[in-house]
Amino acid sequence: MIHVSRLYHSYTQDERYAVKDVSFEVPKGEVFGFLGPSGAGKSTTQGILTGLLKLQKGDVTVAGYPVKSMKNEMFNRIGVSFEQSNVYSKLTARENLAFYRQLFDVTTRDPLELIRLVGLGGKENLKVGTFSKGMKHRLTFARSMINNPELWFLDEPTTGLDPAIAANIKDIIKEQNDKGTTVFLTTHNMYIADELCDRVAFIVDGEIKLIDSPKNLKLQYGEKVVTVEFLADGVLHSETLSTIQDQDKARLQAILGTCEIVTMHTKEATLEEIFITVTGRGLT
Amino acid sequence: MKLLSSFVKELTLATRSFYFYIEILFAVVLLAVVLFAIPEQIRVVQTQVLYLDLPQPAADSLTADLLAEDLDGRWEETVLESGDDRFDARLFETETARVYLVNSAEAVRDLADTKRDIGMVLSLDAAGQLHYTYYLQGYESQRLQNLLSVIPAASLAGMAEKIAGMTVEQLAPDQVLLNDRENVIPTLIAFNSSFMGMFIMAAYIFLDKKEGVINAYAVTASSVARYMLSKILVVLLTATVSGLIVTVPVFGFQINYGLVLLLLLVSGFFASVLGLLIASFYADITKAFGTVFVVLILLMLPVIAYYSPGWNPWWIRIIPSDLVIWSFREILVENGKTGVVLLVSAGLLAAGCALFVLADHRYRRTLSVS
């Protein structure tokens, strides 16, 4: 569904690349996570894939269309949800979606149905200018589904949403993916990526450091650990110990035998920890 | 269908924003000014204070001359105040002047000083010759000062005789000129209706950039050209409405409204595409302000030339607003040159189309500017 080969992009039109030698493929039906800290080149890459930034160097094909000679009709098959909500504040939620559905040549979804789907039912006739940031973000997300996209670009879809609503958005993404929609997910939230993505790419300083599935990454880089809080001589201590290394196993047994346990949790290495291990960088 | 949908959306947005009503409101205000503040013939009325230090028969004779020119044929007794002083005066109102006839040279000097009006004392010298004393304010032109110097030396009777003997031949007798009220209309509609479109278009684009909706439009199956056209149509609609608001009440149905509409539409199209192009280079209206201001000033220079017939250099004549102003004038005058209007319209349309292609290219390349 997406083919990217040796992609470069420089905002200053020189050797200072925001994206450098990026190559990857996303097959149909996959949820592909593009992960990295702010300024890593995620949004630049998505901008090029969606035609918002001019392709300078490299080969990019999206939904079968070469981006270099992009046609408007390509967008009948694509949906794009932006990180910054961008809806008309002087129109109501319903008017916003009703207007956008007219701009496609394919069967579109009912605006009211989408508004209800993202939890904005009852607000459809309010001007978007009165919405909170999160509500605008949900409307932007809903709009990206209006043309039943085969390929769905999502840029930080849960940013600024409270946990319950973020969970709802994740469910919607899963549901759409189950129906066959290919998802290109750009985020710096590793928990969402872990939960949703079939494969992830780690991008830092414009370069992809690694591409694999979260499961494989955990097997390769992860470590089974247990975090234990215990009282020794009346003082609270906390230690994280491997459940497979002999030395740590012995230490854990010693703690269990001699100290009063307060809490104890097994803990797999997270995608974020793996990201730090691989790239040597944090996500913020 | 996509264009219609975009147009309806733009119209909805426009009617919910401030800019849409500026042009219409301005048109109404300008109409009120034209109808109620600008007379059909503008009279420049100068206030003068006069003392006739002459023998009674001569003073009576000149007073009678003043009375003959008075609008209602009689003077008005009045009192002029100057600080603590009060001076009795007779007021004569003619087509061009309000003349206060006072009773002393001191009164003339005092009033010229405090009221800042032109004063004159007419007296006889020892040789029995008329003697003129003027009290000027300093703002009078050199030409007026020269004229006042010459008048005492000239033979007024001879001058009147010569003027009466002159023959004035009108080479274009069919040409009906616009009166003073009608004469301001070409500049008003050229700016409030046609070229205001440039500013309003830029404002619409910057609102869209602020909300990021251009990017959202760019990832739909509709074209950038449709996006721009839908906005242009809204600007043309307001240009037409505001233009007719000013034109119809002043001219009624005596002019060719087909030509008025044609010129409003092509000039509005040109101006709005110019606004689109300017807006494509800047992220917000603050950054674009300098350019918009310079272009507006440039477009306004022909207004100075319009009201100063002696100043019309070649470079003014190639500024689009100059062509538009004079074309509107051709439509408004009786027996105006339709060919000129059509030629200017065709030129503006061609220039507007060229700018549109350029703007389309710019917006395709710079959609990410937000």
Short mmCIF file of N, CA and C in Angstrom, two decimals, chain B residues 266-327:
data_model
loop_
_atom_site.label_atom_id
_atom_site.label_comp_id
_atom_site.label_asym_id
_atom_site.label_seq_id
_atom_site.Cartn_x
_atom_site.Cartn_y
_atom_site.Cartn_z
N VAL B 266 -14.77 41.56 -13.66
CA VAL B 266 -13.39 41.32 -14.09
C VAL B 266 -12.39 42.03 -13.19
N SER B 267 -12.74 43.24 -12.73
CA SER B 267 -11.80 43.94 -11.84
C SER B 267 -11.75 43.26 -10.48
N GLY B 268 -12.91 42.77 -10.01
CA GLY B 268 -12.95 42.03 -8.75
C GLY B 268 -12.16 40.73 -8.86
N PHE B 269 -12.27 40.08 -10.01
CA PHE B 269 -11.52 38.84 -10.26
C PHE B 269 -10.02 39.12 -10.21
N PHE B 270 -9.61 40.17 -10.92
CA PHE B 270 -8.19 40.52 -10.95
C PHE B 270 -7.68 40.81 -9.53
N ALA B 271 -8.44 41.63 -8.79
CA ALA B 271 -8.00 42.03 -7.45
C ALA B 271 -7.96 40.83 -6.50
N SER B 272 -8.96 39.96 -6.58
CA SER B 272 -9.00 38.84 -5.64
C SER B 272 -7.88 37.84 -5.94
N VAL B 273 -7.56 37.66 -7.22
CA VAL B 273 -6.44 36.75 -7.56
C VAL B 273 -5.12 37.36 -7.09
N LEU B 274 -5.03 38.69 -7.19
CA LEU B 274 -3.83 39.38 -6.68
C LEU B 274 -3.71 39.13 -5.16
N GLY B 275 -4.83 39.20 -4.46
CA GLY B 275 -4.85 38.92 -3.02
C GLY B 275 -4.43 37.48 -2.73
N LEU B 276 -4.92 36.55 -3.56
CA LEU B 276 -4.54 35.14 -3.41
C LEU B 276 -3.03 34.96 -3.55
N LEU B 277 -2.50 35.61 -4.58
CA LEU B 277 -1.07 35.46 -4.86
C LEU B 277 -0.23 36.04 -3.72
N ILE B 278 -0.60 37.21 -3.25
CA ILE B 278 0.15 37.84 -2.16
C ILE B 278 0.10 36.93 -0.92
N ALA B 279 -1.11 36.43 -0.61
CA ALA B 279 -1.28 35.60 0.59
C ALA B 279 -0.47 34.30 0.51
N SER B 280 -0.17 33.86 -0.71
CA SER B 280 0.56 32.59 -0.85
C SER B 280 2.01 32.71 -0.36
N PHE B 281 2.50 33.93 -0.25
CA PHE B 281 3.90 34.12 0.15
C PHE B 281 4.07 34.28 1.66
N TYR B 282 2.98 34.41 2.39
CA TYR B 282 3.10 34.71 3.82
C TYR B 282 2.27 33.75 4.66
N ALA B 283 2.74 33.57 5.91
CA ALA B 283 2.04 32.64 6.80
C ALA B 283 0.87 33.30 7.51
N ASP B 284 0.95 34.61 7.77
CA ASP B 284 -0.16 35.28 8.43
C ASP B 284 -0.24 36.74 7.98
N ILE B 285 -1.33 37.38 8.36
CA ILE B 285 -1.63 38.72 7.85
C ILE B 285 -0.63 39.76 8.38
N THR B 286 -0.06 39.50 9.56
CA THR B 286 0.92 40.43 10.11
C THR B 286 2.15 40.49 9.21
N LYS B 287 2.60 39.31 8.77
CA LYS B 287 3.79 39.27 7.91
C LYS B 287 3.49 39.83 6.53
N ALA B 288 2.24 39.72 6.09
CA ALA B 288 1.88 40.18 4.74
C ALA B 288 1.53 41.66 4.72
N PHE B 289 1.38 42.25 5.90
CA PHE B 289 0.83 43.61 5.97
C PHE B 289 1.62 44.61 5.12
N GLY B 290 2.96 44.54 5.19
CA GLY B 290 3.80 45.48 4.44
C GLY B 290 3.52 45.43 2.96
N THR B 291 3.47 44.23 2.42
CA THR B 291 3.23 44.07 0.98
C THR B 291 1.83 44.54 0.60
N VAL B 292 0.84 44.13 1.39
CA VAL B 292 -0.55 44.53 1.11
C VAL B 292 -0.67 46.05 1.13
N PHE B 293 -0.01 46.67 2.10
CA PHE B 293 -0.06 48.13 2.24
C PHE B 293 0.56 48.82 1.02
N VAL B 294 1.74 48.35 0.61
CA VAL B 294 2.42 48.96 -0.54
C VAL B 294 1.57 48.83 -1.80
N VAL B 295 1.00 47.65 -2.01
CA VAL B 295 0.18 47.43 -3.21
C VAL B 295 -1.06 48.32 -3.17
N LEU B 296 -1.67 48.44 -1.98
CA LEU B 296 -2.87 49.29 -1.87
C LEU B 296 -2.52 50.76 -2.18
N ILE B 297 -1.39 51.23 -1.65
CA ILE B 297 -0.97 52.61 -1.91
C ILE B 297 -0.74 52.81 -3.41
N LEU B 298 -0.08 51.83 -4.02
CA LEU B 298 0.19 51.91 -5.45
C LEU B 298 -1.13 51.99 -6.24
N LEU B 299 -2.07 51.16 -5.83
CA LEU B 299 -3.36 51.15 -6.53
C LEU B 299 -4.14 52.45 -6.30
N MET B 300 -3.84 53.13 -5.19
CA MET B 300 -4.59 54.36 -4.88
C MET B 300 -4.01 55.60 -5.57
N LEU B 301 -2.78 55.51 -6.06
CA LEU B 301 -2.17 56.68 -6.71
C LEU B 301 -3.02 57.23 -7.85
N PRO B 302 -3.63 56.38 -8.67
CA PRO B 302 -4.47 56.92 -9.75
C PRO B 302 -5.63 57.79 -9.25
N VAL B 303 -6.03 57.62 -7.98
CA VAL B 303 -7.11 58.47 -7.45
C VAL B 303 -6.63 59.92 -7.41
N ILE B 304 -5.35 60.10 -7.02
CA ILE B 304 -4.79 61.46 -6.99
C ILE B 304 -4.81 62.04 -8.40
N ALA B 305 -4.40 61.21 -9.37
CA ALA B 305 -4.38 61.67 -10.76
C ALA B 305 -5.80 61.99 -11.26
N TYR B 306 -6.77 61.20 -10.79
CA TYR B 306 -8.16 61.40 -11.22
C TYR B 306 -8.68 62.77 -10.79
N TYR B 307 -8.30 63.16 -9.57
CA TYR B 307 -8.78 64.45 -9.07
C TYR B 307 -7.81 65.59 -9.37
N SER B 308 -6.66 65.28 -10.00
CA SER B 308 -5.70 66.32 -10.41
C SER B 308 -5.43 66.17 -11.90
N PRO B 309 -6.33 66.69 -12.74
CA PRO B 309 -6.23 66.44 -14.18
C PRO B 309 -4.89 66.87 -14.79
N GLY B 310 -4.21 67.81 -14.15
CA GLY B 310 -2.93 68.27 -14.70
C GLY B 310 -1.78 67.30 -14.43
N TRP B 311 -2.02 66.29 -13.57
CA TRP B 311 -0.95 65.34 -13.23
C TRP B 311 -1.40 63.94 -13.64
N ASN B 312 -0.84 63.46 -14.71
CA ASN B 312 -1.23 62.13 -15.19
C ASN B 312 -0.07 61.49 -15.95
N PRO B 313 1.05 61.20 -15.26
CA PRO B 313 2.21 60.63 -15.94
C PRO B 313 1.90 59.24 -16.53
N TRP B 314 2.76 58.79 -17.45
CA TRP B 314 2.48 57.53 -18.16
C TRP B 314 2.41 56.34 -17.22
N TRP B 315 3.23 56.37 -16.15
CA TRP B 315 3.25 55.19 -15.27
C TRP B 315 1.99 55.07 -14.43
N ILE B 316 1.31 56.18 -14.23
CA ILE B 316 0.01 56.11 -13.54
C ILE B 316 -1.01 55.41 -14.45
N ARG B 317 -0.88 55.69 -15.74
CA ARG B 317 -1.88 55.19 -16.69
C ARG B 317 -1.80 53.68 -16.91
N ILE B 318 -0.69 53.05 -16.45
CA ILE B 318 -0.61 51.59 -16.61
C ILE B 318 -0.94 50.84 -15.31
N ILE B 319 -1.22 51.59 -14.25
CA ILE B 319 -1.66 50.93 -13.01
C ILE B 319 -3.11 50.46 -13.22
N PRO B 320 -3.40 49.20 -12.92
CA PRO B 320 -4.74 48.66 -13.22
C PRO B 320 -5.88 49.50 -12.65
N SER B 321 -5.69 50.05 -11.46
CA SER B 321 -6.79 50.81 -10.85
C SER B 321 -7.11 52.07 -11.68
N ASP B 322 -6.10 52.65 -12.34
CA ASP B 322 -6.35 53.81 -13.18
C ASP B 322 -7.26 53.43 -14.34
N LEU B 323 -6.96 52.28 -14.94
CA LEU B 323 -7.78 51.80 -16.06
C LEU B 323 -9.21 51.54 -15.59
N VAL B 324 -9.33 50.96 -14.39
CA VAL B 324 -10.67 50.63 -13.88
C VAL B 324 -11.46 51.91 -13.58
N ILE B 325 -10.81 52.88 -12.93
CA ILE B 325 -11.50 54.12 -12.58
C ILE B 325 -12.02 54.82 -13.85
N TRP B 326 -11.15 54.96 -14.84
CA TRP B 326 -11.57 55.67 -16.05
C TRP B 326 -12.57 54.85 -16.87
N SER B 327 -12.49 53.53 -16.77
CA SER B 327 -13.49 52.71 -17.47
C SER B 327 -14.85 52.86 -16.81
#
